[in-house]
Structures are given as structure tokens and as C-alpha cells.
PDB file of C-alpha atoms in Angstrom:
ATOM      1  CA  MET A   1      81.073  83.262  15.692  1.00  0.00           C
ATOM      2  CA  SER A   2      82.405  85.461  12.641  1.00  0.00           C
ATOM      3  CA  GLU A   3      85.734  86.363  11.438  1.00  0.00           C
ATOM      4  CA  ALA A   4      86.458  89.651  11.865  1.00  0.00           C
ATOM      5  CA  LYS A   5      86.090  92.102   9.168  1.00  0.00           C
ATOM      6  CA  LYS A   6      90.009  92.351   7.422  1.00  0.00           C
ATOM      7  CA  LYS A   7      90.845  95.756   7.734  1.00  0.00           C
ATOM      8  CA  PRO A   8      90.785  97.291   3.999  1.00  0.00           C
ATOM      9  CA  SER A   9      94.069  97.904   2.158  1.00  0.00           C
ATOM     10  CA  PRO A  10      95.345 101.976   1.854  1.00  0.00           C
ATOM     11  CA  ILE A  11      94.924 101.307  -1.730  1.00  0.00           C
ATOM     12  CA  GLU A  12      91.496 100.791  -2.243  1.00  0.00           C
ATOM     13  CA  GLY A  13      90.817 104.095  -0.758  1.00  0.00           C
ATOM     14  CA  LEU A  14      92.754 105.420  -4.047  1.00  0.00           C
ATOM     15  CA  PRO A  15      90.369 107.075  -6.928  1.00  0.00           C
ATOM     16  CA  ALA A  16      89.767 104.602  -9.647  1.00  0.00           C
ATOM     17  CA  HIS A  17      92.045 106.035 -12.522  1.00  0.00           C
ATOM     18  CA  VAL A  18      94.378 106.029  -9.670  1.00  0.00           C
ATOM     19  CA  ARG A  19      94.320 102.543  -8.654  1.00  0.00           C
ATOM     20  CA  GLU A  20      94.258 101.129 -12.492  1.00  0.00           C
ATOM     21  CA  ARG A  21      97.405 103.509 -13.126  1.00  0.00           C
ATOM     22  CA  LEU A  22      99.398 101.797 -10.613  1.00  0.00           C
ATOM     23  CA  ASP A  23      98.319  98.492 -11.229  1.00  0.00           C
ATOM     24  CA  ALA A  24      99.319  99.283 -15.077  1.00  0.00           C
ATOM     25  CA  PHE A  25     102.931 100.116 -13.791  1.00  0.00           C
ATOM     26  CA  THR A  26     103.454  97.490 -11.660  1.00  0.00           C
ATOM     27  CA  GLN A  27     102.780  95.128 -14.615  1.00  0.00           C
ATOM     28  CA  GLN A  28     104.689  97.494 -17.065  1.00  0.00           C
ATOM     29  CA  LEU A  29     107.583  97.036 -14.294  1.00  0.00           C
ATOM     30  CA  ARG A  30     106.954  93.325 -13.885  1.00  0.00           C
ATOM     31  CA  GLN A  31     107.052  92.801 -17.789  1.00  0.00           C
ATOM     32  CA  SER A  32     110.358  94.745 -18.227  1.00  0.00           C
ATOM     33  CA  LEU A  33     112.583  93.928 -15.471  1.00  0.00           C
ATOM     34  CA  GLU A  34     111.280  90.463 -15.133  1.00  0.00           C
ATOM     35  CA  ASP A  35     113.189  88.381 -12.311  1.00  0.00           C
ATOM     36  CA  ASP A  36     115.545  91.900 -11.757  1.00  0.00           C
ATOM     37  CA  LEU A  37     112.187  93.514 -10.096  1.00  0.00           C
ATOM     38  CA  VAL A  38     112.160  92.775  -5.938  1.00  0.00           C
ATOM     39  CA  GLY A  39     109.346  94.866  -4.676  1.00  0.00           C
ATOM     40  CA  VAL A  40     107.147  98.129  -5.272  1.00  0.00           C
ATOM     41  CA  LEU A  41     105.711  99.499  -2.184  1.00  0.00           C
ATOM     42  CA  VAL A  42     103.613 102.246  -1.805  1.00  0.00           C
ATOM     43  CA  HIS A  43     103.945 104.687   1.388  1.00  0.00           C
ATOM     44  CA  GLY A  44     103.971 108.124   1.943  1.00  0.00           C
ATOM     45  CA  SER A  45     100.093 109.470   2.172  1.00  0.00           C
ATOM     46  CA  VAL A  46      98.410 106.332   0.922  1.00  0.00           C
ATOM     47  CA  ALA A  47      99.749 104.227   3.178  1.00  0.00           C
ATOM     48  CA  ARG A  48      99.371 106.686   6.811  1.00  0.00           C
ATOM     49  CA  GLY A  49      95.809 106.985   5.641  1.00  0.00           C
ATOM     50  CA  GLU A  50      96.058 110.921   4.632  1.00  0.00           C
ATOM     51  CA  TYR A  51      95.843 110.668   0.918  1.00  0.00           C
ATOM     52  CA  ASN A  52      94.301 113.866  -0.415  1.00  0.00           C
ATOM     53  CA  PRO A  53      92.933 113.110  -4.349  1.00  0.00           C
ATOM     54  CA  ALA A  54      93.298 117.358  -5.101  1.00  0.00           C
ATOM     55  CA  GLN A  55      96.987 117.271  -3.408  1.00  0.00           C
ATOM     56  CA  SER A  56      98.383 114.010  -2.703  1.00  0.00           C
ATOM     57  CA  ASP A  57     101.343 112.117  -4.868  1.00  0.00           C
ATOM     58  CA  VAL A  58     101.274 108.252  -4.674  1.00  0.00           C
ATOM     59  CA  ASP A  59     104.492 107.351  -3.430  1.00  0.00           C
ATOM     60  CA  VAL A  60     106.123 104.563  -4.512  1.00  0.00           C
ATOM     61  CA  VAL A  61     109.550 102.434  -3.818  1.00  0.00           C
ATOM     62  CA  VAL A  62     110.527 100.199  -6.676  1.00  0.00           C
ATOM     63  CA  VAL A  63     112.960  98.018  -5.569  1.00  0.00           C
ATOM     64  CA  VAL A  64     115.622  95.958  -8.242  1.00  0.00           C
ATOM     65  CA  LYS A  65     118.314  93.620  -7.894  1.00  0.00           C
ATOM     66  CA  GLN A  66     120.243  95.797 -10.272  1.00  0.00           C
ATOM     67  CA  ALA A  67     120.071  99.076 -11.123  1.00  0.00           C
ATOM     68  CA  SER A  68     121.504  98.972 -14.645  1.00  0.00           C
ATOM     69  CA  PHE A  69     121.615 101.649 -16.967  1.00  0.00           C
ATOM     70  CA  LYS A  70     119.475  99.898 -19.620  1.00  0.00           C
ATOM     71  CA  GLU A  71     117.308  98.663 -16.896  1.00  0.00           C
ATOM     72  CA  LEU A  72     116.323 102.033 -16.006  1.00  0.00           C
ATOM     73  CA  GLU A  73     116.131 103.175 -19.450  1.00  0.00           C
ATOM     74  CA  ALA A  74     113.661 100.076 -20.321  1.00  0.00           C
ATOM     75  CA  ILE A  75     111.018 101.375 -17.914  1.00  0.00           C
ATOM     76  CA  GLY A  76     111.231 105.459 -18.140  1.00  0.00           C
ATOM     77  CA  ASN A  77     108.666 105.431 -20.747  1.00  0.00           C
ATOM     78  CA  ALA A  78     106.569 103.711 -17.503  1.00  0.00           C
ATOM     79  CA  VAL A  79     107.821 106.033 -14.746  1.00  0.00           C
ATOM     80  CA  GLN A  80     106.862 109.233 -16.713  1.00  0.00           C
ATOM     81  CA  LEU A  81     103.678 108.007 -17.415  1.00  0.00           C
ATOM     82  CA  ALA A  82     102.747 106.979 -14.044  1.00  0.00           C
ATOM     83  CA  ARG A  83     103.955 110.373 -12.885  1.00  0.00           C
ATOM     84  CA  TYR A  84     102.386 112.569 -15.235  1.00  0.00           C
ATOM     85  CA  SER A  85      98.676 110.391 -15.402  1.00  0.00           C
ATOM     86  CA  ALA A  86      98.128 109.893 -11.448  1.00  0.00           C
ATOM     87  CA  ARG A  87     100.873 111.544  -9.750  1.00  0.00           C
ATOM     88  CA  ILE A  88     102.854 108.638  -9.202  1.00  0.00           C
ATOM     89  CA  GLU A  89     106.023 109.338  -7.787  1.00  0.00           C
ATOM     90  CA  ALA A  90     108.506 106.432  -7.798  1.00  0.00           C
ATOM     91  CA  MET A  91     111.452 105.944  -6.055  1.00  0.00           C
ATOM     92  CA  ILE A  92     114.121 103.259  -7.399  1.00  0.00           C
ATOM     93  CA  LEU A  93     116.443 101.696  -4.971  1.00  0.00           C
ATOM     94  CA  ALA A  94     118.977  98.500  -5.227  1.00  0.00           C
ATOM     95  CA  GLU A  95     118.257  95.943  -2.795  1.00  0.00           C
ATOM     96  CA  ASP A  96     121.837  95.789  -1.837  1.00  0.00           C
ATOM     97  CA  GLU A  97     121.781  99.692  -0.579  1.00  0.00           C
ATOM     98  CA  ILE A  98     118.882  99.248   1.768  1.00  0.00           C
ATOM     99  CA  GLY A  99     120.354  98.297   4.597  1.00  0.00           C
ATOM    100  CA  GLY A 100     122.930 100.359   4.495  1.00  0.00           C
ATOM    101  CA  ALA A 101     121.232 103.587   3.963  1.00  0.00           C
ATOM    102  CA  SER A 102     119.355 103.497   7.077  1.00  0.00           C
ATOM    103  CA  ASP A 103     121.846 105.958   8.775  1.00  0.00           C
ATOM    104  CA  ALA A 104     121.916 108.247   5.829  1.00  0.00           C
ATOM    105  CA  PHE A 105     118.260 108.191   5.726  1.00  0.00           C
ATOM    106  CA  PRO A 106     116.661 107.126   8.920  1.00  0.00           C
ATOM    107  CA  LEU A 107     113.719 109.554   9.088  1.00  0.00           C
ATOM    108  CA  LEU A 108     112.722 108.714   5.844  1.00  0.00           C
ATOM    109  CA  TYR A 109     113.679 104.864   5.811  1.00  0.00           C
ATOM    110  CA  ASP A 110     111.465 104.618   9.234  1.00  0.00           C
ATOM    111  CA  ASP A 111     108.438 106.165   7.891  1.00  0.00           C
ATOM    112  CA  ILE A 112     108.439 103.473   5.155  1.00  0.00           C
ATOM    113  CA  ARG A 113     109.331 100.928   7.087  1.00  0.00           C
ATOM    114  CA  ARG A 114     106.338 101.408   9.435  1.00  0.00           C
ATOM    115  CA  PHE A 115     103.720 102.836   6.938  1.00  0.00           C
ATOM    116  CA  HIS A 116     103.593 100.699   3.630  1.00  0.00           C
ATOM    117  CA  VAL A 117     101.520  98.487   1.430  1.00  0.00           C
ATOM    118  CA  VAL A 118     103.353  95.823  -0.421  1.00  0.00           C
ATOM    119  CA  VAL A 119     101.739  95.518  -4.367  1.00  0.00           C
ATOM    120  CA  GLU A 120     104.339  93.635  -5.852  1.00  0.00           C
ATOM    121  CA  GLY A 121     107.138  91.050  -4.719  1.00  0.00           C
ATOM    122  CA  ARG A 122     108.410  91.343  -1.397  1.00  0.00           C
ATOM    123  CA  ASP A 123     109.247  93.456   1.361  1.00  0.00           C
ATOM    124  CA  ALA A 124     112.351  94.611   1.319  1.00  0.00           C
ATOM    125  CA  PHE A 125     112.096  96.738   4.557  1.00  0.00           C
ATOM    126  CA  ALA A 126     110.946  94.143   6.924  1.00  0.00           C
ATOM    127  CA  ASP A 127     114.765  94.087   8.219  1.00  0.00           C
ATOM    128  CA  VAL A 128     115.444  97.704   8.003  1.00  0.00           C
ATOM    129  CA  VAL A 129     116.639  98.809  11.254  1.00  0.00           C
ATOM    130  CA  VAL A 130     117.233 102.223  11.946  1.00  0.00           C
ATOM    131  CA  HIS A 131     119.016 103.725  14.957  1.00  0.00           C
ATOM    132  CA  ASP A 132     117.630 106.079  17.920  1.00  0.00           C
ATOM    133  CA  THR A 133     121.405 108.204  17.260  1.00  0.00           C
ATOM    134  CA  HIS A 134     120.767 108.499  13.430  1.00  0.00           C
ATOM    135  CA  ARG A 135     117.038 108.952  14.056  1.00  0.00           C
ATOM    136  CA  ARG A 136     118.021 111.778  16.719  1.00  0.00           C
ATOM    137  CA  LEU A 137     120.655 113.300  14.562  1.00  0.00           C
ATOM    138  CA  ARG A 138     118.328 113.438  11.666  1.00  0.00           C
ATOM    139  CA  ILE A 139     115.583 115.183  13.490  1.00  0.00           C
ATOM    140  CA  GLU A 140     117.297 117.809  15.040  1.00  0.00           C
ATOM    141  CA  GLN A 141     118.867 118.622  11.234  1.00  0.00           C
ATOM    142  CA  GLU A 142     115.528 118.440  10.100  1.00  0.00           C
ATOM    143  CA  LEU A 143     113.903 120.992  12.432  1.00  0.00           C
ATOM    144  CA  ARG A 144     116.706 123.537  12.696  1.00  0.00           C
ATOM    145  CA  GLU A 145     116.531 123.539   8.884  1.00  0.00           C
ATOM    146  CA  ALA A 146     112.854 124.256   9.180  1.00  0.00           C
ATOM    147  CA  SER A 147     113.396 127.271  11.501  1.00  0.00           C
ATOM    148  CA  ILE A 148     116.178 128.566   9.262  1.00  0.00           C
ATOM    149  CA  ARG A 149     113.901 128.237   6.224  1.00  0.00           C
ATOM    150  CA  LEU A 150     110.674 129.824   8.074  1.00  0.00           C
ATOM    151  CA  ARG A 151     112.912 133.086   8.538  1.00  0.00           C
ATOM    152  CA  ARG A 152     113.905 133.135   5.263  1.00  0.00           C
ATOM    153  CA  ALA A 153     110.102 133.043   4.294  1.00  0.00           C
ATOM    154  CA  VAL A 154     109.392 136.505   5.940  1.00  0.00           C
ATOM    155  CA  THR A 155     112.694 138.008   4.666  1.00  0.00           C
ATOM    156  CA  ASP A 156     111.626 136.812   1.063  1.00  0.00           C
ATOM    157  CA  ALA A 157     107.909 137.810   1.073  1.00  0.00           C
ATOM    158  CA  VAL A 158     108.760 141.468   1.726  1.00  0.00           C
ATOM    159  CA  GLY A 159     105.814 142.547   3.290  1.00  0.00           C
ATOM    160  CA  ALA A 160     103.664 140.002   1.130  1.00  0.00           C
ATOM    161  CA  ARG A 161     102.026 138.374   4.073  1.00  0.00           C
ATOM    162  CA  GLU A 162     100.009 136.211   2.315  1.00  0.00           C
ATOM    163  CA  ALA A 163     103.112 134.477   1.092  1.00  0.00           C
ATOM    164  CA  VAL A 164     104.362 134.060   5.037  1.00  0.00           C
ATOM    165  CA  GLY A 165     101.117 132.279   5.656  1.00  0.00           C
ATOM    166  CA  GLY A 166     101.392 130.124   2.196  1.00  0.00           C
ATOM    167  CA  ALA A 167     105.347 128.961   3.428  1.00  0.00           C
ATOM    168  CA  VAL A 168     104.056 128.322   6.930  1.00  0.00           C
ATOM    169  CA  LEU A 169     101.234 125.866   5.716  1.00  0.00           C
ATOM    170  CA  ARG A 170     104.118 124.297   3.669  1.00  0.00           C
ATOM    171  CA  LYS A 171     106.399 124.299   6.258  1.00  0.00           C
ATOM    172  CA  ILE A 172     103.562 122.193   8.793  1.00  0.00           C
ATOM    173  CA  LYS A 173     103.674 119.831   6.250  1.00  0.00           C
ATOM    174  CA  GLN A 174     107.455 119.344   6.098  1.00  0.00           C
ATOM    175  CA  VAL A 175     107.802 119.217  10.013  1.00  0.00           C
ATOM    176  CA  ARG A 176     105.063 116.244  10.357  1.00  0.00           C
ATOM    177  CA  THR A 177     107.570 113.560  10.078  1.00  0.00           C
ATOM    178  CA  PRO A 178     110.869 114.609  12.202  1.00  0.00           C
ATOM    179  CA  LEU A 179     107.805 116.009  14.898  1.00  0.00           C
ATOM    180  CA  HIS A 180     106.126 112.724  14.991  1.00  0.00           C
ATOM    181  CA  ALA A 181     109.668 110.658  15.043  1.00  0.00           C
ATOM    182  CA  LEU A 182     110.994 113.323  17.985  1.00  0.00           C
ATOM    183  CA  LEU A 183     107.348 112.051  20.159  1.00  0.00           C
ATOM    184  CA  SER A 184     108.185 108.378  19.208  1.00  0.00           C
ATOM    185  CA  LEU A 185     111.566 109.104  20.417  1.00  0.00           C
ATOM    186  CA  LYS A 186     110.225 110.437  23.581  1.00  0.00           C
ATOM    187  CA  GLY A 187     108.120 107.252  23.736  1.00  0.00           C
ATOM    188  CA  VAL A 188     104.864 109.511  23.478  1.00  0.00           C
ATOM    189  CA  GLU A 189     102.129 107.503  21.299  1.00  0.00           C
ATOM    190  CA  CYS A 190     100.374 109.980  18.596  1.00  0.00           C
ATOM    191  CA  GLU A 191      99.085 108.857  15.260  1.00  0.00           C
ATOM    192  CA  PRO A 192     100.708 109.872  12.240  1.00  0.00           C
ATOM    193  CA  ASP A 193      98.251 112.146  10.710  1.00  0.00           C
ATOM    194  CA  LEU A 194      99.283 115.784  10.376  1.00  0.00           C
ATOM    195  CA  LYS A 195      96.873 117.174  12.887  1.00  0.00           C
ATOM    196  CA  SER A 196      97.691 114.672  15.109  1.00  0.00           C
ATOM    197  CA  VAL A 197     100.989 114.971  15.141  1.00  0.00           C
ATOM    198  CA  ILE A 198     101.157 118.931  15.796  1.00  0.00           C
ATOM    199  CA  ALA A 199      98.341 118.694  18.271  1.00  0.00           C
ATOM    200  CA  LYS A 200     100.432 116.187  20.212  1.00  0.00           C
ATOM    201  CA  ALA A 201     103.780 117.863  20.043  1.00  0.00           C
ATOM    202  CA  ALA A 202     102.005 121.840  20.964  1.00  0.00           C
ATOM    203  CA  ASP A 203     100.623 119.808  24.067  1.00  0.00           C
ATOM    204  CA  VAL A 204     104.063 118.619  24.721  1.00  0.00           C
ATOM    205  CA  TYR A 205     106.124 121.640  23.957  1.00  0.00           C
ATOM    206  CA  GLY A 206     102.962 123.998  25.440  1.00  0.00           C
ATOM    207  CA  VAL A 207     102.291 125.893  22.464  1.00  0.00           C
ATOM    208  CA  GLU A 208      99.580 127.757  21.208  1.00  0.00           C
ATOM    209  CA  VAL A 209      99.027 125.922  17.846  1.00  0.00           C
ATOM    210  CA  LYS A 210      95.205 127.754  16.786  1.00  0.00           C
ATOM    211  CA  SER A 211      96.876 130.674  14.413  1.00  0.00           C
ATOM    212  CA  LEU A 212      98.709 127.603  12.363  1.00  0.00           C
ATOM    213  CA  TRP A 213      95.390 126.309  10.707  1.00  0.00           C
ATOM    214  CA  ALA A 214      94.592 129.863   9.990  1.00  0.00           C
ATOM    215  CA  ALA A 215      97.714 130.905   8.669  1.00  0.00           C
ATOM    216  CA  ARG A 216      97.024 132.921   5.490  1.00  0.00           C
ATOM    217  CA  GLU A 217      94.584 134.783   7.294  1.00  0.00           C
ATOM    218  CA  GLU A 218      96.973 135.242  10.451  1.00  0.00           C
ATOM    219  CA  PRO A 219     100.210 135.068   9.095  1.00  0.00           C
ATOM    220  CA  GLU A 220     102.130 137.064  11.965  1.00  0.00           C
ATOM    221  CA  LYS A 221     100.646 134.811  14.533  1.00  0.00           C
ATOM    222  CA  ALA A 222     100.998 131.233  13.066  1.00  0.00           C
ATOM    223  CA  HIS A 223     104.738 132.049  11.917  1.00  0.00           C
ATOM    224  CA  GLU A 224     105.664 133.187  15.486  1.00  0.00           C
ATOM    225  CA  ALA A 225     103.717 129.900  16.882  1.00  0.00           C
ATOM    226  CA  LEU A 226     105.465 127.467  14.574  1.00  0.00           C
ATOM    227  CA  SER A 227     108.663 128.693  15.256  1.00  0.00           C
ATOM    228  CA  GLU A 228     108.234 128.588  19.067  1.00  0.00           C
ATOM    229  CA  LEU A 229     107.084 125.088  18.405  1.00  0.00           C
ATOM    230  CA  LEU A 230     110.129 124.386  16.448  1.00  0.00           C
ATOM    231  CA  ARG A 231     112.425 126.083  18.742  1.00  0.00           C
ATOM    232  CA  LYS A 232     111.266 124.107  22.004  1.00  0.00           C
ATOM    233  CA  ALA A 233     111.301 120.787  19.735  1.00  0.00           C
ATOM    234  CA  THR A 234     114.990 121.189  18.889  1.00  0.00           C
ATOM    235  CA  LYS A 235     116.291 122.207  22.224  1.00  0.00           C
ATOM    236  CA  ASP A 236     114.767 119.043  23.521  1.00  0.00           C
ATOM    237  CA  VAL A 237     116.220 116.777  20.930  1.00  0.00           C
ATOM    238  CA  ASP A 238     119.504 118.673  21.277  1.00  0.00           C
ATOM    239  CA  THR A 239     119.495 117.713  25.143  1.00  0.00           C
ATOM    240  CA  MET A 240     118.496 114.157  24.046  1.00  0.00           C
ATOM    241  CA  ALA A 241     122.345 113.870  22.958  1.00  0.00           C
ATOM    242  CA  THR A 242     123.781 112.898  25.854  1.00  0.00           C
ATOM    243  CA  THR A 243     121.420 110.225  26.735  1.00  0.00           C
ATOM    244  CA  ILE A 244     121.236 108.711  22.954  1.00  0.00           C
ATOM    245  CA  ASP A 245     124.231 109.116  21.534  1.00  0.00           C
ATOM    246  CA  GLY A 246     126.981 110.134  24.501  1.00  0.00           C
ATOM    247  CA  ALA A 247     127.231 113.686  23.041  1.00  0.00           C
ATOM    248  CA  LYS A 248     128.111 116.396  25.496  1.00  0.00           C
TER     249      LYS A 248
END
């Protein structure tokens, strides 16, 4: 029997100039930081297979042993060149702070842990543990904040409904992570891409969301649909407090 084909790395799907800039960026980090460089990980839309050359950034985590002023200054040019030439956005973390920050950034760290590609060094997120209590609290916070900002979008638009439609489309992307995390917390399997998450959440909470994908044409309906989805999801995650973290 022939060996099963190895699944291609998401990095291979990047445009050639972006891959070249990512390679050059990694090499510059290696040269500047030497032994202080622990690893370089690509996460976000690239790792999830949702990268869109016209819209997406390449999200990168640079893990270092020490984030000294001298070392940060030494990689400044490389970071800026990567950002402005290929939309490579680097987050720099010290190795010893990762484990202790999972309670502060549970959804972000969970997403990085689950969807990433190591392009240099070792995987500093392999042993990250995120607890359900922290997940639940962060999910609730992000959903409540999204609802508040969605209301603000209408008042800020002062009648310009096309602006409301644009705000709804942006907010849909922002709530993908907390909604996906909520579905996982409920034991509901779902692919991580935006349309799958919204469709599954809409099914779970009984909300019609067809208008969301035509938000610029139907801003009022789209706003109402997303508001209803957020309201039901927030109520659900709030009720989980009793069983997950013992709150009343």
C-alpha cells in the first residue's frame, strides 16, 4: 500500500511573496535573537485555513526567552518590514509568561493552542492548559461587549444604514471566536471557519441568520438577527456559571 499523502501545511497556501517574507522574517529573528529565540508560530486565519489575501493578516507569535529592551530594539526593523510588506502581525511573548496568562487570555490562547503551525524552534503552546471557568467568563464578556457595541453602531450611524451593515459584518467576524468556544464548551462539534460557526450557533439557538450575509442590503434585519443570536448565546453561557464555576 502506498503511504497516505501528508496533509499540506497551511503555510503552503500563502501567496509566494508572503511566504518569502515570512521566511525572511524568521531568518532575521534567528540572526538577531540567536539562542534567545524559542519559537515562531503562525496562528489565526492562516492556521484555520481561512486566509484571504485581500483581507487577512498573517498572525505570528514570536516566543523569546527574554524580552529585553535591547533584543526588542534589535528586531524592530524586521517586525516593521514584515508588517508593511506582507501584513505579518507579530505578537512577542516571553516563554515564562505563557503558562500563567492562559486565565487572562483563555480564548486567544485556546485558539493558538488548537490552530497553529510552528515555523521555527519549538512549540511553546504545547503544554498550555485553559480551564472551563476562564473560558466561560471570557465568552460571556466578549458576547456582552459585542451586544453593547452593536447597539452603539446604530446610534453612531445617525440614519446611515449602510454604515450599520458594515458594522454588523465586522462584528460577525469578531464573535466567531467566542461563539466557537461556546459551542465547544457545550460539546457541539463545529468547524472553526466563520460560516460554519455562525450556521451552527444559529441552529443551536434557533435564530434565522440568512440576513447576516446580506447585511449591507438588509442592515436592520441583519442587526436584529445578530442581536438575537448574541442575546440567546449570552443567556446560555450565563446559565453555565452554576455548573462550571459554582456561581449562583
